[in-house]
């Protein structure tokens, strides 16, 4: 047999789908072994199309072995050379702000400290905790009443990976 597979590219923390693309060369492929980290340890057996969540972004090496049984008692196997599955990194959202009194608004929010290991961050979506929303790296918002608000920043990368961070913003009563 000739061992081969395809996989999708996903964001870190999401499962990659491996899809068998092996050729039994006239025989039925009936054995599957997956070593997702190419460390010599078989992680999954007997499954042609498994999912696996890789622990790191970037290039992940995968070894794959398939086997056929052309006649009773004879097993033929073929291992792939190591193939790679790419996992995109997630954004690392962060923002700064200064708490203000209700009469000293608007509150400014700065997400310029948001990072990503590879690629670019393309969308910054804000939810101010009072029903109002906005987009952009640097935004401002005036709250109607003094309170503590959970502000959520959701960042999307150019590869579609999404992460968010929530911080509490305090809007103080008028002194």
Coordinates of N, CA and C in Angstrom, one line a residue:
X1 N 0.8 -1.2 0.0 CA 0.0 0.0 0.0 C 0.9 1.3 0.0
X2 N 0.3 2.3 -0.4 CA 0.9 3.6 -0.3 C 0.2 4.5 0.6
X3 N 0.8 4.9 1.7 CA 0.2 5.7 2.8 C 0.2 7.2 2.4
X4 N -0.9 7.8 2.6 CA -1.0 9.3 2.3 C -2.2 9.8 3.1
X5 N -2.2 11.1 3.4 CA -3.4 11.7 4.0 C -3.4 13.2 3.7
X6 N -4.6 13.8 3.9 CA -4.7 15.2 3.8 C -5.2 15.7 5.1
X7 N -5.0 17.0 5.4 CA -5.5 17.6 6.6 C -5.9 19.0 6.3
X8 N -6.8 19.5 7.2 CA -7.2 20.9 7.1 C -6.3 21.8 8.0
X9 N -6.2 23.1 7.7 CA -5.5 24.0 8.6 C -6.5 24.6 9.5
X10 N -6.1 24.6 10.8 CA -7.0 25.1 11.8 C -6.3 26.1 12.8
X11 N -7.1 26.7 13.6 CA -6.5 27.6 14.7 C -6.1 26.7 15.9
X12 N -5.1 27.2 16.6 CA -4.6 26.5 17.8 C -5.8 26.3 18.7
X13 N -5.9 25.1 19.2 CA -7.0 24.7 20.1 C -8.2 24.1 19.5
X14 N -8.2 24.1 18.1 CA -9.3 23.4 17.4 C -8.7 22.1 16.8
X15 N -9.6 21.1 16.7 CA -9.1 19.8 16.2 C -8.8 19.9 14.7
X16 N -7.7 19.3 14.2 CA -7.4 19.1 12.8 C -8.1 17.8 12.4
X17 N -8.6 17.8 11.2 CA -9.2 16.6 10.6 C -8.3 16.0 9.6
X18 N -7.8 14.8 9.9 CA -6.9 14.0 9.0 C -7.8 13.2 8.1
X19 N -7.6 13.1 6.8 CA -8.4 12.3 5.9 C -7.5 11.4 5.1
X20 N -7.8 10.1 5.3 CA -7.0 9.1 4.6 C -7.1 9.3 3.1
X21 N -5.9 9.3 2.4 CA -5.8 9.3 1.0 C -4.9 8.2 0.5
X22 N -4.8 7.1 1.2 CA -3.9 6.0 0.9 C -4.5 5.2 -0.3
X23 N -3.5 4.5 -0.9 CA -3.9 3.6 -2.0 C -3.5 2.2 -1.6
X24 N -4.4 1.3 -1.7 CA -4.2 -0.1 -1.3 C -3.5 -0.9 -2.5
X25 N -3.3 -0.2 -3.6 CA -2.7 -0.8 -4.8 C -3.4 -2.2 -5.1
X26 N -4.7 -2.1 -5.2 CA -5.5 -3.3 -5.5 C -6.0 -4.1 -4.3
X27 N -5.6 -3.7 -3.2 CA -6.1 -4.3 -1.9 C -6.8 -3.3 -1.1
X28 N -7.6 -3.8 -0.2 CA -8.4 -2.9 0.7 C -7.4 -2.6 1.9
X29 N -7.3 -1.2 2.1 CA -6.6 -0.8 3.3 C -7.4 -1.1 4.5
X30 N -6.8 -1.8 5.5 CA -7.6 -2.2 6.7 C -6.9 -2.0 8.0
X31 N -5.7 -1.3 7.9 CA -5.0 -1.0 9.2 C -4.5 0.4 9.1
X32 N -4.7 1.1 10.2 CA -4.3 2.6 10.3 C -3.6 2.8 11.6
X33 N -2.4 3.5 11.5 CA -1.7 3.9 12.8 C -1.3 5.3 12.6
X34 N -1.6 6.2 13.6 CA -1.3 7.6 13.5 C -0.3 8.0 14.7
X35 N 0.8 8.6 14.3 CA 1.7 9.2 15.3 C 1.7 10.7 15.1
X36 N 0.8 11.4 15.8 CA 0.6 12.8 15.6 C 1.8 13.7 15.9
X37 N 2.6 13.3 16.8 CA 3.8 14.1 17.1 C 5.1 13.6 16.5
X38 N 5.0 12.6 15.7 CA 6.2 11.9 15.1 C 7.3 11.7 16.2
X39 N 6.8 11.1 17.3 CA 7.7 10.9 18.4 C 7.9 9.4 18.7
X40 N 7.4 8.5 17.7 CA 7.5 7.1 17.9 C 6.4 6.4 18.7
X41 N 5.5 7.2 19.2 CA 4.3 6.7 20.0 C 3.1 6.7 19.1
X42 N 2.4 5.6 18.9 CA 1.2 5.5 18.2 C 0.1 6.1 19.0
X43 N -0.6 7.1 18.5 CA -1.6 7.8 19.2 C -3.0 7.3 18.9
X44 N -3.2 6.9 17.7 CA -4.6 6.3 17.3 C -4.3 5.2 16.3
X45 N -5.1 4.1 16.5 CA -5.1 3.0 15.6 C -6.5 2.6 15.1
X46 N -6.6 2.1 13.9 CA -7.8 1.6 13.4 C -8.8 2.6 12.9
X47 N -8.4 3.9 12.8 CA -9.3 4.9 12.4 C -8.7 5.6 11.2
X48 N -9.4 5.6 10.0 CA -8.8 6.2 8.8 C -8.9 7.8 8.8
X49 N -9.8 8.4 9.5 CA -10.0 9.8 9.4 C -10.2 10.4 10.8
X50 N -9.1 10.4 11.6 CA -9.3 10.9 13.0 C -9.1 12.5 13.1
X51 N -9.6 13.0 14.2 CA -9.4 14.4 14.6 C -8.3 14.4 15.6
X52 N -7.5 15.5 15.6 CA -6.5 15.6 16.7 C -6.2 17.1 16.9
X53 N -6.1 17.5 18.2 CA -5.9 18.8 18.6 C -4.4 18.9 18.9
X54 N -3.6 19.6 18.1 CA -2.2 19.7 18.3 C -1.9 20.7 19.4
X55 N -0.8 20.5 20.2 CA -0.5 21.3 21.3 C 0.2 22.6 21.0
X56 N 0.6 22.8 19.7 CA 1.4 24.0 19.3 C 1.0 24.5 18.0
X57 N 1.2 25.8 17.7 CA 0.9 26.3 16.4 C 2.2 26.1 15.5
X58 N 2.0 26.2 14.3 CA 3.1 26.1 13.3 C 3.0 24.7 12.7
X59 N 4.2 24.3 12.2 CA 4.3 23.0 11.5 C 4.3 21.8 12.5
X60 N 3.4 20.9 12.4 CA 3.3 19.7 13.3 C 3.6 18.5 12.4
X61 N 4.6 17.7 12.7 CA 5.0 16.5 12.0 C 4.1 15.4 12.4
X62 N 3.6 14.7 11.4 CA 2.7 13.5 11.6 C 3.2 12.3 10.8
X63 N 3.4 11.2 11.5 CA 3.7 9.9 10.8 C 2.5 9.0 10.7
X64 N 2.3 8.3 9.6 CA 1.1 7.6 9.3 C 1.5 6.3 8.7
X65 N 0.9 5.2 9.1 CA 1.2 3.8 8.6 C -0.2 3.2 8.2
X66 N -0.2 2.6 7.0 CA -1.4 1.9 6.6 C -1.0 0.5 6.3
X67 N -1.9 -0.5 6.4 CA -1.6 -1.9 6.0 C -2.8 -2.5 5.3
X68 N -2.4 -3.5 4.5 CA -3.4 -4.3 3.8 C -3.2 -5.8 4.1
X69 N -4.1 -6.6 3.9 CA -4.0 -8.1 4.1 C -4.4 -8.7 2.7
X70 N -3.5 -8.8 1.8 CA -3.8 -9.3 0.4 C -4.2 -10.8 0.5
X71 N -3.6 -11.5 1.4 CA -4.0 -12.9 1.6 C -4.0 -13.2 3.1
X72 N -4.7 -14.2 3.5 CA -4.7 -14.6 4.9 C -3.3 -14.8 5.4
X73 N -3.0 -14.2 6.5 CA -1.7 -14.4 7.1 C -0.6 -13.5 6.6
X74 N -0.9 -12.7 5.6 CA 0.2 -11.8 5.1 C -0.3 -10.3 5.2
X75 N 0.4 -9.5 6.0 CA 0.1 -8.1 6.2 C 1.2 -7.3 5.5
X76 N 0.8 -6.4 4.7 CA 1.7 -5.5 4.0 C 1.5 -4.1 4.6
X77 N 2.6 -3.4 5.0 CA 2.4 -2.1 5.6 C 3.3 -1.1 4.9
X78 N 2.9 0.2 5.0 CA 3.7 1.3 4.4 C 3.6 2.5 5.3
X79 N 4.7 3.0 5.8 CA 4.7 4.2 6.6 C 5.0 5.4 5.7
X80 N 4.4 6.5 6.0 CA 4.7 7.7 5.2 C 6.0 8.3 5.7
X81 N 6.6 9.1 4.9 CA 7.6 9.9 5.4 C 6.8 10.9 6.2
X82 N 7.4 11.6 7.1 CA 6.7 12.5 7.9 C 6.0 13.6 7.1
X83 N 4.7 13.8 7.2 CA 4.0 14.8 6.6 C 3.7 15.9 7.6
X84 N 3.3 17.1 7.2 CA 3.1 18.2 8.1 C 1.6 18.6 8.1
X85 N 1.2 19.0 9.3 CA -0.1 19.7 9.5 C 0.2 21.0 10.0
X86 N -0.4 22.1 9.4 CA -0.1 23.4 9.9 C -1.3 23.9 10.8
X87 N -0.9 24.5 11.9 CA -1.9 25.0 12.8 C -1.6 26.5 13.0
X88 N -2.6 27.4 12.7 CA -2.4 28.8 12.9 C -2.4 29.3 14.3
X89 N -1.6 30.3 14.7 CA -1.7 30.8 16.0 C -2.9 31.6 16.3
X90 N -3.3 31.7 17.5 CA -4.4 32.6 17.9 C -3.9 34.0 18.3
X91 N -4.7 35.0 18.1 CA -4.3 36.3 18.6 C -4.2 36.3 20.1
X92 N -3.4 37.2 20.7 CA -3.3 37.3 22.1 C -3.8 38.7 22.5
X93 N -5.1 38.8 22.7 CA -5.8 40.1 22.9 C -5.4 40.8 24.2
X94 N -5.2 42.1 24.2 CA -5.0 42.8 25.4 C -5.4 44.3 25.1
X95 N -5.8 44.9 26.2 CA -6.1 46.4 26.0 C -5.8 47.1 27.3
X96 N -5.6 48.4 27.2 CA -5.4 49.2 28.4 C -6.5 50.3 28.4
X97 N -6.8 50.8 29.6 CA -7.8 51.8 29.8 C -7.5 52.5 31.1
X98 N -8.2 53.6 31.4 CA -8.1 54.3 32.6 C -9.6 54.5 33.1
X99 N -9.8 54.1 34.4 CA -11.1 54.3 35.0 C -11.4 55.8 35.1
X100 N -12.6 56.2 34.9 CA -13.0 57.6 35.0 C -14.3 57.8 35.8
X101 N -14.5 59.0 36.3 CA -15.7 59.4 36.9 C -16.8 59.6 35.8
X102 N -18.0 59.5 36.1 CA -19.1 59.6 35.1 C -19.0 61.0 34.4
X103 N -18.6 62.0 35.1 CA -18.5 63.4 34.5 C -17.2 63.6 33.8
X104 N -16.3 62.7 33.7 CA -15.0 62.9 33.1 C -14.8 61.9 31.9
X105 N -15.8 61.6 31.2 CA -15.8 60.7 30.1 C -15.6 61.4 28.8
X106 N -15.3 60.7 27.7 CA -15.4 59.2 27.5 C -14.2 58.4 28.0
X107 N -14.5 57.1 28.2 CA -13.4 56.2 28.5 C -12.7 55.8 27.2
X108 N -11.4 55.8 27.2 CA -10.6 55.4 26.0 C -10.1 54.0 26.2
X109 N -10.1 53.2 25.2 CA -9.6 51.8 25.2 C -8.6 51.6 24.1
X110 N -7.4 51.1 24.4 CA -6.3 50.9 23.5 C -5.9 49.5 23.4
X111 N -6.1 48.9 22.2 CA -5.7 47.4 22.0 C -4.4 47.3 21.2
X112 N -3.6 48.3 21.2 CA -2.4 48.2 20.4 C -1.4 47.2 21.0
X113 N -1.6 46.8 22.2 CA -0.7 45.8 22.8 C -1.1 44.3 22.4
X114 N -2.1 44.2 21.6 CA -2.6 42.9 21.2 C -1.5 42.3 20.2
X115 N -1.2 41.0 20.3 CA -0.1 40.5 19.5 C -0.6 39.2 18.8
X116 N 0.2 38.7 17.9 CA 0.0 37.4 17.3 C 1.4 36.9 16.9
X117 N 1.6 35.6 17.0 CA 3.0 35.1 16.7 C 3.3 35.1 15.2
X118 N 2.3 34.8 14.4 CA 2.5 34.7 12.9 C 1.3 35.3 12.3
X119 N 1.4 36.2 11.3 CA 0.3 36.8 10.7 C -0.1 38.1 11.2
X120 N -1.3 38.5 11.0 CA -1.7 39.9 11.5 C -3.1 39.8 12.1
X121 N -3.4 40.7 13.0 CA -4.7 40.8 13.6 C -5.5 41.8 12.7
X122 N -6.7 41.4 12.3 CA -7.4 42.2 11.3 C -8.7 42.8 11.8
X123 N -9.2 42.3 12.9 CA -10.5 42.9 13.4 C -10.4 42.9 14.9
X124 N -10.9 44.1 15.4 CA -10.9 44.3 16.9 C -12.4 44.7 17.2
X125 N -13.1 43.8 17.8 CA -14.5 44.1 18.1 C -14.7 44.3 19.6
X126 N -15.4 45.3 20.0 CA -15.6 45.7 21.4 C -17.0 45.5 21.8
X127 N -17.2 45.0 23.0 CA -18.5 45.0 23.7 C -18.3 45.7 25.0
X128 N -18.9 46.8 25.2 CA -18.6 47.7 26.4 C -19.3 47.2 27.7
X129 N -20.2 46.2 27.6 CA -20.8 45.7 28.9 C -22.1 46.4 29.2
X130 N -22.5 47.4 28.4 CA -23.8 48.1 28.6 C -24.7 48.0 27.3
X131 N -24.3 47.1 26.4 CA -25.1 46.9 25.2 C -24.5 47.6 24.0
X132 N -23.6 48.5 24.2 CA -23.0 49.2 23.1 C -21.8 48.4 22.6
X133 N -21.5 48.6 21.3 CA -20.4 47.9 20.6 C -19.6 48.8 19.7
X134 N -18.4 48.4 19.3 CA -17.6 49.2 18.4 C -16.6 48.3 17.8
X135 N -15.9 48.9 16.8 CA -14.7 48.2 16.2 C -13.6 49.2 16.1
X136 N -12.3 48.6 16.1 CA -11.1 49.4 15.9 C -10.1 49.1 17.0
X137 N -8.9 49.6 16.8 CA -7.8 49.3 17.7 C -7.9 50.3 18.9
X138 N -8.2 51.5 18.6 CA -8.3 52.6 19.7 C -9.7 53.1 19.6
X139 N -10.5 53.0 20.7 CA -11.9 53.4 20.7 C -12.2 54.1 22.0
X140 N -13.3 54.8 22.0 CA -13.8 55.4 23.3 C -15.3 55.2 23.4
X141 N -15.7 55.3 24.6 CA -17.1 55.1 24.9 C -17.5 55.9 26.2
X142 N -18.7 56.5 26.1 CA -19.2 57.2 27.3 C -20.4 56.3 27.9
X143 N -20.2 56.0 29.2 CA -21.3 55.3 29.9 C -22.3 56.2 30.4
X144 N -23.6 55.7 30.5 CA -24.7 56.5 31.0 C -24.8 56.6 32.5
X145 N -24.3 55.5 33.2 CA -24.5 55.4 34.6 C -23.2 54.9 35.3
X146 N -22.9 55.3 36.5 CA -21.7 54.8 37.2 C -22.0 53.3 37.5
X147 N -21.0 52.5 37.3 CA -21.1 51.1 37.6 C -19.8 50.4 37.2
X148 N -19.7 49.1 37.4 CA -18.6 48.3 37.0 C -19.1 47.5 35.7
X149 N -18.3 47.6 34.6 CA -18.7 47.0 33.3 C -17.7 46.0 32.9
X150 N -18.1 44.9 32.4 CA -17.2 43.9 31.8 C -17.1 44.2 30.3
X151 N -15.9 44.7 30.0 CA -15.6 45.1 28.6 C -14.9 43.9 27.9
X152 N -15.4 43.5 26.8 CA -14.9 42.4 26.0 C -14.2 42.9 24.7
X153 N -13.0 42.5 24.5 CA -12.3 42.7 23.2 C -12.1 41.4 22.5
X154 N -12.7 41.3 21.3 CA -12.6 40.1 20.5 C -11.7 40.4 19.3
X155 N -10.6 39.7 19.2 CA -9.7 39.9 18.1 C -9.7 38.7 17.1
X156 N -9.7 39.1 15.8 CA -9.7 38.1 14.7 C -8.4 38.3 13.9
X157 N -7.8 37.1 13.6 CA -6.5 37.2 12.8 C -6.9 37.1 11.3
X158 N -5.9 37.3 10.5 CA -6.0 37.2 9.0 C -6.3 35.8 8.6
X159 N -6.1 34.8 9.5 CA -6.5 33.4 9.2 C -7.8 33.0 9.8
X160 N -8.5 33.9 10.4 CA -9.8 33.6 11.0 C -9.8 33.1 12.4
X161 N -8.6 33.1 13.0 CA -8.5 32.7 14.4 C -9.0 33.8 15.3
X162 N -9.8 33.4 16.4 CA -10.5 34.4 17.2 C -10.2 34.1 18.7
X163 N -9.9 35.2 19.4 CA -9.7 35.1 20.9 C -10.2 36.4 21.5
X164 N -10.7 36.3 22.8 CA -11.1 37.5 23.4 C -10.6 37.6 24.8
X165 N -10.7 38.8 25.4 CA -10.3 39.0 26.7 C -11.3 39.9 27.3
X166 N -11.6 39.7 28.6 CA -12.6 40.5 29.3 C -11.9 41.2 30.5
X167 N -12.2 42.5 30.6 CA -11.6 43.3 31.8 C -12.7 44.1 32.4
X168 N -12.7 44.3 33.7 CA -13.6 45.1 34.4 C -13.2 46.6 34.3
X169 N -14.2 47.5 33.9 CA -13.9 48.9 33.9 C -14.9 49.5 34.9
X170 N -14.3 50.4 35.7 CA -15.1 51.1 36.7 C -15.4 52.5 36.3
X171 N -16.7 52.8 36.3 CA -17.1 54.2 36.0 C -17.6 54.7 37.4
X172 N -16.9 55.7 38.0 CA -17.2 56.2 39.3 C -18.3 57.2 39.3
X173 N -18.9 57.3 40.5 CA -20.0 58.4 40.6 C -19.3 59.7 40.6
X174 N -20.0 60.7 40.3 CA -19.5 62.1 40.3 C -19.1 62.5 41.7
X175 N -17.9 63.1 41.8 CA -17.5 63.4 43.2 C -18.3 64.6 43.8

